[in-house]
């Protein structure tokens, strides 16, 4: 069930998972189970759900303030160990230590603090129907055991984005991190008791998606699933959970466009678009992978963008000066590379990166799961590189002429997660943003988030939204009560 080693060629990454199995077994909340139980995913999920069900009455009857204090304590404990968490996340996932230190772990801490605060401020509705002598009000209650499934790209960040609102609302949880990157989830388990999280409130199951994930999806006592991952897995989860009428929140992939008009401030736009294309090795659902540049500035943009992309330093993730670490796995690296080959076969031009500058990889890392930031130009809109999620450090740059044309082209994919628009014309950014089919549109910036506001995608990028109000609504059941007086 557990991997023995997590290798990224030339660097042996992190954990010998075998050696932490025993710890895992005693630190998950279903820790009373015998070690043999853990070799069977179904039984493990069964034990975890049972444990979560048993804890629900006590946890859900605590006041929001009591739960808030516990969430804040957990945030403090993770923050106290931030460096250890960051080191583990970088080794386990391949991301740079700088990214783990400045993005992943601080955001995991903030997720707990944010929902610890927001749970104190929700109000319910009340209306009076004077002519009938009635008043109506709504009441919200936690749903029960929440099933939470998260991916490998931002492991603790996305896991806590689900655990924090779920338990803040009074639910108990069974969470399944990706088996490829479960070390920080296991580290967090060790802090739960110290933070005062009662036994059984947070249960982490370790196992692969097709076993542990599917067992959770099909469990009759888990009425709600919050999933972040690929569209393909989401389809399977939808299908498998349908007989149980489960409530689903699905945060899925993207094929996010950046639209750059000829009046854009390129001094801001170029560094931000490099970041939006290559941050975390391009393994972020919000990464830009189609860049539409207005024809008048196309050549200049391309020249400057490629020159800057070549400066991104690829190499050992533990080196704090490195910008691009290792991809998650050999299989994923091969998949990402295959897109570049397909683009070349279709006649597109690779301007830097894969296949062009391969020798520029640091000598010690040439056989690792590393890939240089890759920029492809002259790609046809119908090419798989412009239609499918690549999820690596690869971005396509194409020219456009008019506003009308670019909106249509940007919308012509099955996804609808995020988009960026670059222009100094305020009217235009509003017009374009309104018409783009995307759950999030950033204009003249990228990845500026306020967790109060809805996060999520349209079309094949997801169903539902998460955020202060949206997560509260998802993780609670509403009831309308009418009183005749
Ligand atoms: P997957 O869909 O492969 O896996 C996501 C999670 O689901 C993992 O924990 C995985 O377990 C589990 N899983 C796999 N198969 C099943 C199944 N049949 N039933 C239940 N659970 C299952 O996605 P990746 O991990 O490859 O993550 C990358 C994807 O996530 C990309 O498409 C990316 O765009 C998307 N994503 C979306 C975000 C958003 O907010 N919209 C944010 C971040 C990523 P295991 O890995 O252990 O097998």
Coordinates of C-alpha atoms and ligand atoms in Angstrom, one line a residue:
X1 CA 0.0 0.0 0.0
X2 CA 2.8 2.4 0.8
X3 CA 5.6 3.3 -1.5
X4 CA 9.0 2.3 -0.1
X5 CA 11.0 5.2 -1.5
X6 CA 10.1 8.3 -3.4
X7 CA 12.9 8.7 -6.0
X8 CA 13.4 11.6 -8.3
X9 CA 16.5 10.4 -10.2
X10 CA 19.8 11.6 -8.7
X11 CA 18.1 12.7 -5.5
X12 CA 16.5 10.2 -3.2
X13 CA 13.6 12.1 -1.9
X14 CA 12.7 12.2 1.7
X15 CA 10.9 9.4 3.3
X16 CA 11.3 5.7 3.6
X17 CA 7.6 5.4 4.0
X18 CA 8.0 1.9 5.2
X19 CA 9.7 3.3 8.3
X20 CA 6.9 5.7 9.1
X21 CA 4.1 3.2 8.6
X22 CA 3.9 2.4 12.3
X23 CA 3.8 6.0 13.2
X24 CA 1.1 6.6 10.7
X25 CA -0.9 3.7 12.2
X26 CA -0.7 5.2 15.7
X27 CA -1.4 8.8 14.7
X28 CA -4.4 8.5 12.5
X29 CA -7.5 8.7 14.6
X30 CA -8.5 5.1 13.9
X31 CA -5.4 4.2 15.8
X32 CA -7.0 1.6 17.9
X33 CA -7.1 -0.7 14.9
X34 CA -4.5 -3.4 14.7
X35 CA -1.7 -2.9 12.1
X36 CA -3.1 -5.6 9.9
X37 CA -6.3 -3.6 9.4
X38 CA -4.1 -0.9 7.7
X39 CA -3.1 -3.3 4.9
X40 CA -6.7 -3.3 3.7
X41 CA -8.0 0.0 2.4
X42 CA -11.6 -0.9 2.7
X43 CA -11.3 -1.8 6.4
X44 CA -9.2 1.2 7.0
X45 CA -11.8 3.5 5.5
X46 CA -14.5 1.6 7.4
X47 CA -12.6 2.2 10.7
X48 CA -12.0 5.8 9.9
X49 CA -15.7 6.5 9.1
X50 CA -16.8 4.7 12.2
X51 CA -14.4 6.8 14.3
X52 CA -15.6 10.0 12.6
X53 CA -19.3 9.0 13.2
X54 CA -18.6 8.4 16.8
X55 CA -17.0 11.8 17.3
X56 CA -19.7 13.7 15.4
X57 CA -22.1 14.3 18.3
X58 CA -19.5 15.7 20.6
X59 CA -17.7 17.9 18.0
X60 CA -20.9 19.2 16.4
X61 CA -22.3 20.3 19.8
X62 CA -19.2 22.4 20.6
X63 CA -19.8 26.1 20.1
X64 CA -18.2 27.8 17.0
X65 CA -15.9 29.7 19.5
X66 CA -14.6 26.4 21.0
X67 CA -14.0 25.0 17.5
X68 CA -12.4 28.2 16.4
X69 CA -9.9 28.1 19.3
X70 CA -8.9 24.6 18.4
X71 CA -8.4 25.5 14.8
X72 CA -6.2 28.5 15.8
X73 CA -4.1 26.3 18.0
X74 CA -3.6 23.8 15.2
X75 CA -2.5 26.7 12.9
X76 CA 0.0 27.8 15.6
X77 CA 1.5 24.3 15.9
X78 CA 1.9 24.0 12.1
X79 CA 3.4 27.4 11.9
X80 CA 5.8 26.6 14.7
X81 CA 7.1 23.6 12.7
X82 CA 6.9 25.5 9.3
X83 CA 10.4 24.7 8.3
X84 CA 10.1 21.0 9.0
X85 CA 6.8 20.9 7.0
X86 CA 8.3 22.9 4.1
X87 CA 11.3 20.6 3.9
X88 CA 9.1 17.5 3.9
X89 CA 6.7 19.0 1.3
X90 CA 9.6 19.9 -1.0
X91 CA 11.2 16.4 -0.7
X92 CA 8.0 14.6 -1.1
X93 CA 6.5 16.6 -4.0
X94 CA 9.6 17.9 -5.8
X95 CA 8.6 21.5 -5.4
X96 CA 11.2 24.1 -4.5
X97 CA 11.9 24.7 -0.9
X98 CA 11.3 28.4 -1.5
X99 CA 7.8 27.7 -2.8
X100 CA 7.0 25.3 0.1
X101 CA 8.3 27.9 2.6
X102 CA 6.5 30.9 1.2
X103 CA 3.3 29.4 -0.4
X104 CA 2.3 25.9 0.7
X105 CA 2.8 25.8 4.4
X106 CA 2.0 29.5 5.2
X107 CA -1.3 29.0 3.3
X108 CA -2.0 25.8 5.2
X109 CA -1.6 27.7 8.4
X110 CA -3.8 30.5 7.0
X111 CA -6.5 28.1 6.0
X112 CA -7.0 27.1 9.6
X113 CA -6.8 30.7 10.9
X114 CA -9.2 32.0 8.2
X115 CA -12.0 29.4 8.9
X116 CA -11.4 29.8 12.6
X117 CA -12.3 33.4 12.2
X118 CA -15.0 33.1 9.5
X119 CA -17.1 30.5 11.5
X120 CA -17.7 33.2 14.1
X121 CA -19.3 35.6 11.7
X122 CA -22.1 33.7 9.9
X123 CA -25.6 34.8 10.3
X124 CA -28.9 33.1 9.3
X125 CA -31.9 34.6 7.6
X126 CA -35.2 35.6 9.2
X127 CA -38.3 37.1 7.5
X128 CA -41.7 38.0 8.9
X129 CA -45.1 37.3 7.1
X130 CA -47.2 39.7 9.1
X131 CA -50.5 39.0 7.3
X132 CA -50.2 35.3 8.2
X133 CA -49.0 35.9 11.7
X134 CA -45.8 33.9 10.8
X135 CA -42.1 34.3 10.9
X136 CA -39.6 32.2 9.0
X137 CA -36.0 31.6 9.8
X138 CA -33.2 29.4 8.6
X139 CA -31.0 27.2 10.7
X140 CA -27.8 25.5 9.6
X141 CA -26.3 22.3 11.0
X142 CA -23.2 20.3 10.1
X143 CA -23.9 17.5 7.7
X144 CA -22.0 14.6 9.4
X145 CA -18.9 12.8 8.2
X146 CA -17.3 14.7 5.3
X147 CA -15.2 12.8 2.8
X148 CA -12.2 14.9 1.5
X149 CA -10.0 13.9 -1.3
X150 CA -7.0 16.1 -2.4
X151 CA -4.3 15.9 -5.1
X152 CA -0.5 15.9 -5.1
X153 CA 0.4 19.3 -6.4
X154 CA -0.2 21.4 -3.3
X155 CA -0.5 18.7 -0.8
X156 CA -1.0 20.3 2.7
X157 CA -2.4 23.5 1.2
X158 CA -5.3 21.8 -0.5
X159 CA -5.9 19.3 2.2
X160 CA -6.3 22.0 4.8
X161 CA -8.4 24.1 2.5
X162 CA -11.0 21.3 2.9
X163 CA -10.4 20.1 6.5
X164 CA -10.5 23.6 8.0
X165 CA -14.0 24.6 6.8
X166 CA -15.4 21.1 7.3
X167 CA -14.4 20.9 11.0
X168 CA -15.1 24.6 11.6
X169 CA -18.7 24.0 10.6
X170 CA -18.9 21.0 13.1
X171 CA -18.5 18.1 10.8
X172 CA -16.0 15.3 11.4
X173 CA -13.9 14.2 8.5
X174 CA -12.2 11.3 6.7
X175 CA -9.6 12.8 4.5
X176 CA -7.5 11.1 1.8
X177 CA -4.4 12.9 0.6
X178 CA -2.8 11.7 -2.6
X179 CA -0.7 8.7 -1.8
X180 CA 2.1 10.3 -3.8
X181 CA 2.4 13.1 -1.3
X182 CA 1.0 12.1 2.0
X183 CA 3.9 12.9 4.3
X184 CA 2.8 16.4 5.5
X185 CA -0.7 15.0 6.1
X186 CA 0.9 12.4 8.4
X187 CA 3.0 15.1 10.1
X188 CA -0.2 17.1 10.8
X189 CA -1.9 14.1 12.3
X190 CA 0.8 14.2 15.0
X191 CA -0.3 17.7 16.0
X192 CA -4.0 17.1 16.2
X193 CA -4.1 15.9 19.8
X194 CA -1.8 18.6 21.0
X195 CA -4.1 21.2 19.4
X196 CA -7.0 19.7 21.3
X197 CA -8.8 18.2 18.3
X198 CA -10.9 15.4 19.9
X199 CA -10.2 11.9 19.0
X200 CA -12.0 10.9 15.8
X201 CA -12.7 14.4 14.5
X202 CA -10.0 14.3 11.8
X203 CA -9.2 10.9 10.3
X204 CA -6.6 10.6 7.6
X205 CA -6.6 7.5 5.4
X206 CA -3.5 6.6 3.5
X207 CA -3.9 4.6 0.3
X208 CA -4.4 5.0 -3.4
X209 CA -7.3 6.7 -5.1
X210 CA -8.7 3.6 -6.7
X211 CA -8.8 1.8 -3.3
X212 CA -9.0 4.2 -0.4
X213 CA -10.5 7.1 -2.4
X214 CA -13.2 4.9 -4.0
X215 CA -14.0 3.2 -0.7
X216 CA -14.7 6.7 0.7
X217 CA -16.7 7.8 -2.3
X218 CA -18.9 4.7 -2.0
X219 CA -19.3 4.7 1.8
X220 CA -23.0 5.1 2.7
X221 CA -22.2 7.0 5.9
X222 CA -20.3 9.7 4.1
X223 CA -23.0 12.1 2.8
X224 CA -20.7 14.6 1.2
X225 CA -17.5 14.5 -0.8
X226 CA -15.2 17.5 -1.5
X227 CA -12.8 16.6 -4.2
X228 CA -9.9 18.4 -5.9
X229 CA -8.2 16.6 -8.7
X230 CA -8.6 15.8 -12.4
X231 CA -11.8 15.9 -14.4
X232 CA -11.5 12.2 -15.2
X233 CA -11.4 11.2 -11.6
X234 CA -14.3 13.6 -10.8
X235 CA -16.4 11.8 -13.4
X236 CA -15.7 8.5 -11.7
X237 CA -16.5 9.9 -8.3
X238 CA -19.8 11.4 -9.7
X239 CA -20.7 8.0 -11.1
X240 CA -19.7 6.0 -8.1
X241 CA -21.4 8.3 -5.6
X242 CA -24.7 8.7 -7.6
X243 CA -26.5 5.8 -5.9
X244 CA -26.0 7.5 -2.5
X245 CA -27.2 11.0 -3.7
X246 CA -24.1 12.5 -2.2
X247 CA -23.4 16.2 -2.1
X248 CA -20.4 16.9 -4.2
X249 CA -17.9 19.8 -4.5
X250 CA -15.5 19.3 -7.5
X251 CA -12.5 21.5 -8.0
X252 CA -10.9 20.3 -11.2
X253 CA -8.4 21.0 -14.0
X254 CA -8.0 24.0 -16.2
X255 CA -6.6 25.3 -19.5
X256 CA -6.3 28.8 -18.5
X257 CA -5.8 31.6 -21.0
X258 CA -3.8 34.8 -20.5
X259 CA -5.1 37.6 -22.9
X260 CA -2.5 40.3 -23.4
X261 CA -3.7 43.4 -25.3
X262 CA -1.3 45.8 -27.0
X263 CA -1.8 48.5 -24.3
X264 CA -0.7 46.1 -21.5
X265 CA 2.2 47.2 -19.2
X266 CA 4.7 44.5 -20.2
X267 CA 7.0 45.3 -17.4
X268 CA 4.3 43.9 -15.0
X269 CA 2.8 41.5 -17.5
X270 CA 5.9 39.5 -18.4
X271 CA 7.2 38.6 -15.0
X272 CA 3.7 37.7 -13.8
X273 CA 2.9 35.6 -16.8
X274 CA 6.2 33.7 -16.4
X275 CA 5.1 33.0 -12.8
X276 CA 1.6 32.1 -13.9
X277 CA 3.1 29.7 -16.4
X278 CA 5.9 28.1 -14.5
X279 CA 5.4 28.4 -10.8
X280 CA 5.4 25.1 -8.9
X281 CA 6.7 23.5 -12.2
X282 CA 3.4 24.5 -13.9
X283 CA 1.7 22.0 -11.5
X284 CA -1.0 24.4 -10.3
X285 CA -4.6 24.1 -11.6
X286 CA -4.6 27.9 -12.1
X287 CA -1.4 28.1 -14.2
X288 CA -1.6 29.8 -17.6
X289 CA -1.0 27.5 -20.5
X290 CA -2.4 29.5 -23.4
X291 CA -1.1 33.0 -23.9
X292 CA -2.9 35.1 -26.5
X293 CA -0.9 38.2 -27.5
X294 CA -2.3 41.0 -29.7
X295 CA -0.5 41.0 -33.0
X296 CA 1.0 44.5 -32.7
X297 CA 3.2 43.4 -29.6
X298 CA 3.4 39.7 -30.4
X299 CA 7.1 39.7 -31.6
X300 CA 8.3 41.9 -28.8
X301 CA 6.4 40.0 -26.2
X302 CA 7.7 36.7 -27.4
X303 CA 11.3 37.9 -27.5
X304 CA 11.2 39.3 -24.0
X305 CA 9.2 36.4 -22.6
X306 CA 11.5 33.7 -24.0
X307 CA 14.6 35.6 -22.8
X308 CA 13.2 35.7 -19.3
X309 CA 12.0 32.1 -19.3
X310 CA 15.5 31.0 -20.1
X311 CA 16.7 32.7 -16.8
X312 CA 14.5 30.5 -14.6
X313 CA 16.9 28.2 -12.7
X314 CA 15.9 24.5 -12.7
X315 CA 17.5 22.1 -10.3
X316 CA 17.7 20.5 -6.9
X317 CA 14.5 21.6 -5.0
X318 CA 16.3 22.0 -1.7
X319 CA 18.5 24.8 -3.2
X320 CA 16.8 28.1 -2.2
X321 CA 18.0 29.8 -5.4
X322 CA 16.2 27.3 -7.7
X323 CA 13.0 28.4 -9.4
X324 CA 11.8 25.1 -10.9
X325 CA 12.1 21.8 -9.0
X326 CA 11.3 18.3 -10.1
X327 CA 8.0 17.1 -11.5
X328 CA 6.0 14.7 -9.4
X329 CA 6.9 11.4 -11.2
X330 CA 8.6 9.8 -14.1
X331 CA 5.2 9.1 -15.7
X332 CA 4.1 12.6 -15.4
X333 CA 7.4 14.0 -16.8
X334 CA 6.9 11.7 -19.8
X335 CA 3.4 12.8 -20.3
X336 CA 4.3 16.5 -20.2
X337 CA 7.2 15.9 -22.6
X338 CA 4.9 14.0 -25.0
X339 CA 2.9 17.2 -25.5
X340 CA 5.9 19.1 -26.6
X341 CA 6.7 16.3 -29.1
X342 CA 3.2 16.3 -30.4
X343 CA 3.4 20.1 -30.9
X344 CA 6.6 19.8 -32.8
X345 CA 5.1 17.0 -35.0
X346 CA 2.2 19.4 -35.8
X347 CA 4.7 22.1 -37.0
X348 CA 4.7 24.3 -33.9
X349 CA 7.9 26.0 -32.9
X350 CA 9.5 25.3 -29.5
X351 CA 11.4 28.5 -28.6
X352 CA 13.0 27.4 -25.4
X353 CA 13.1 24.5 -23.0
X354 CA 12.3 20.9 -23.7
X355 CA 14.2 19.4 -26.7
X356 CA 15.8 22.8 -27.4
X357 CA 17.9 23.6 -24.4
X358 CA 18.0 20.1 -22.7
X359 CA 21.7 20.4 -22.1
X360 CA 21.1 23.5 -20.0
X361 CA 19.8 21.3 -17.1
X362 CA 22.4 21.3 -14.3
X363 CA 24.8 18.4 -14.7
X364 CA 23.7 16.6 -11.6
X365 CA 20.0 16.7 -12.6
X366 CA 20.0 15.7 -16.2
X367 CA 18.5 12.3 -15.6
X368 CA 16.1 13.5 -12.9
X369 CA 12.4 14.4 -13.3
X370 CA 13.3 17.9 -14.3
X371 CA 12.2 20.0 -17.2
X372 CA 13.1 23.4 -18.4
X373 CA 10.4 26.1 -18.8
X374 CA 9.2 25.5 -22.3
X375 CA 7.6 28.0 -24.6
X376 CA 5.8 26.9 -27.8
X377 CA 4.7 29.3 -30.5
X378 CA 2.5 28.9 -33.7
X379 CA 0.3 26.2 -32.2
X380 CA -3.1 25.7 -33.8
X381 CA -6.1 26.3 -31.5
X382 CA -7.3 22.7 -32.1
X383 CA -4.0 21.2 -31.1
X384 CA -4.0 19.0 -28.0
X385 CA -1.5 21.4 -26.5
X386 CA -4.1 24.2 -26.7
X387 CA -7.0 22.0 -25.6
X388 CA -5.8 19.6 -22.9
X389 CA -4.4 20.3 -19.5
X390 CA -0.7 19.6 -19.6
X391 CA 0.1 20.4 -15.9
X392 CA 3.8 21.0 -16.4
X393 CA 6.2 23.9 -17.2
X394 CA 4.9 24.3 -20.8
X395 CA 3.0 27.3 -22.2
X396 CA 1.8 28.1 -25.7
X397 CA 1.9 31.6 -27.1
X398 CA -0.3 32.6 -30.1
X399 CA -1.3 35.9 -31.8
X400 CA -4.8 37.5 -32.0
X401 CA -6.2 40.6 -33.7
X402 CA -9.5 41.6 -32.1
X403 CA -11.3 41.5 -28.8
X404 CA -14.2 39.6 -30.2
X405 CA -11.9 37.0 -31.8
X406 CA -9.8 36.4 -28.6
X407 CA -12.9 35.9 -26.4
X408 CA -14.2 33.3 -28.7
X409 CA -10.8 31.5 -28.9
X410 CA -10.2 31.7 -25.2
X411 CA -13.6 30.1 -24.5
X412 CA -13.2 27.4 -27.1
X413 CA -11.9 24.7 -24.6
X414 CA -13.8 22.3 -22.4
X415 CA -12.4 23.9 -19.2
X416 CA -13.4 27.1 -17.4
X417 CA -11.3 27.6 -14.3
X418 CA -9.3 30.8 -14.5
X419 CA -8.1 33.5 -16.9
X420 CA -6.0 36.6 -16.9
X421 CA -6.5 39.8 -18.9
X422 CA -3.8 42.4 -19.4
X423 CA -4.8 45.9 -20.6
X424 CA -4.7 49.4 -19.3
X425 CA -8.2 50.1 -20.7
X426 CA -10.6 49.7 -17.8
X427 CA -13.7 49.4 -19.9
X428 CA -12.0 46.6 -21.9
X429 CA -10.9 44.6 -18.9
X430 CA -14.5 44.7 -17.5
X431 CA -16.0 43.8 -20.9
X432 CA -13.7 40.9 -21.5
X433 CA -13.8 39.6 -17.9
X434 CA -17.6 39.4 -18.1
X435 CA -17.6 37.3 -21.2
X436 CA -14.9 34.8 -20.4
X437 CA -16.1 31.4 -19.4
X438 CA -14.0 31.1 -16.2
X439 CA -14.7 30.9 -12.5
X440 CA -11.9 33.3 -11.8
X441 CA -10.6 36.2 -13.9
X442 CA -7.6 38.2 -12.8
X443 CA -6.9 41.5 -14.6
X444 CA -3.4 42.9 -14.6
X445 CA -2.4 40.4 -11.9
X446 CA -2.5 36.6 -11.1
X447 CA -3.3 34.5 -8.0
X448 CA -4.3 37.4 -5.9
X449 CA -6.9 35.7 -3.6
X450 CA -9.3 36.8 -0.9
X451 CA -10.6 33.6 0.7
X452 CA -13.9 35.2 1.4
X453 CA -14.9 35.1 -2.2
X454 CA -16.0 32.1 -4.3
X455 CA -13.3 29.8 -5.7
X456 CA -14.0 27.2 -8.4
X457 CA -14.5 26.6 -12.1
X458 CA -17.2 26.2 -14.7
X459 CA -17.6 23.7 -17.5
X460 CA -15.2 20.7 -17.0
X461 CA -13.3 22.6 -14.3
X462 CA -15.8 21.8 -11.6
X463 CA -19.0 22.0 -9.8
X464 CA -19.6 24.2 -6.8
X465 CA -17.5 26.9 -5.2
X466 CA -15.4 27.1 -2.0
X467 CA -14.7 30.1 0.1
X468 CA -16.0 31.6 3.3
X469 CA -19.7 31.7 2.5
X470 CA -19.6 28.9 -0.2
X471 CA -17.7 26.4 2.1
X472 CA -20.1 27.2 4.9
X473 CA -23.1 26.5 2.7
X474 CA -21.5 23.3 1.4
X475 CA -20.5 21.9 4.7
X476 CA -23.8 22.6 6.4
X477 CA -27.4 21.6 5.8
X478 CA -29.9 24.4 5.8
X479 CA -33.5 24.1 7.2
X480 CA -36.3 26.7 6.9
X481 CA -38.4 26.8 10.1
X482 CA -41.8 28.6 10.2
X483 CA -43.3 29.8 13.4
X484 CA -47.0 30.9 13.6
X485 CA -47.5 33.2 16.5
Ligands
LIG1 P1 -6.2 12.8 -9.6 O1 -7.6 13.1 -10.0 O2 -5.5 11.8 -10.2 O3 -6.2 12.6 -8.0 C1 -6.7 13.5 -7.1 C2 -7.0 12.7 -5.8 O4 -8.0 11.7 -6.1 C3 -5.8 11.9 -5.3 O5 -5.9 11.9 -3.8 C4 -6.1 10.5 -5.8 O6 -5.5 9.5 -5.1 C5 -7.6 10.4 -5.7 N1 -8.2 9.5 -6.6 C6 -7.7 8.9 -7.8 N2 -8.6 8.1 -8.3 C7 -9.7 8.1 -7.5 C8 -10.9 7.4 -7.5 N3 -11.3 6.5 -8.5 N4 -11.8 7.6 -6.5 C9 -11.5 8.5 -5.5 N5 -10.3 9.1 -5.4 C10 -9.4 8.9 -6.4 O7 -5.5 14.2 -9.8 P2 -4.0 14.6 -9.5 O8 -3.6 14.1 -8.1 O9 -3.2 14.1 -10.7 O10 -4.0 16.1 -9.4 C11 -3.9 16.9 -10.5 C12 -5.2 17.4 -11.0 O11 -5.9 18.2 -10.0 C13 -5.1 18.3 -12.2 O12 -6.1 18.1 -13.1 C14 -5.3 19.7 -11.5 O13 -5.8 20.7 -12.4 C15 -6.3 19.4 -10.5 N6 -6.4 20.5 -9.5 C16 -7.4 21.3 -9.4 C17 -7.5 22.3 -8.5 C18 -8.7 23.2 -8.3 O14 -8.8 23.8 -7.3 N7 -9.5 23.4 -9.3 C19 -6.3 22.6 -7.6 C20 -5.2 21.7 -7.8 C21 -5.3 20.6 -8.7 P3 -4.0 8.9 -5.4 O15 -3.2 10.1 -6.0 O16 -3.5 8.5 -4.1 O17 -4.2 7.8 -6.3

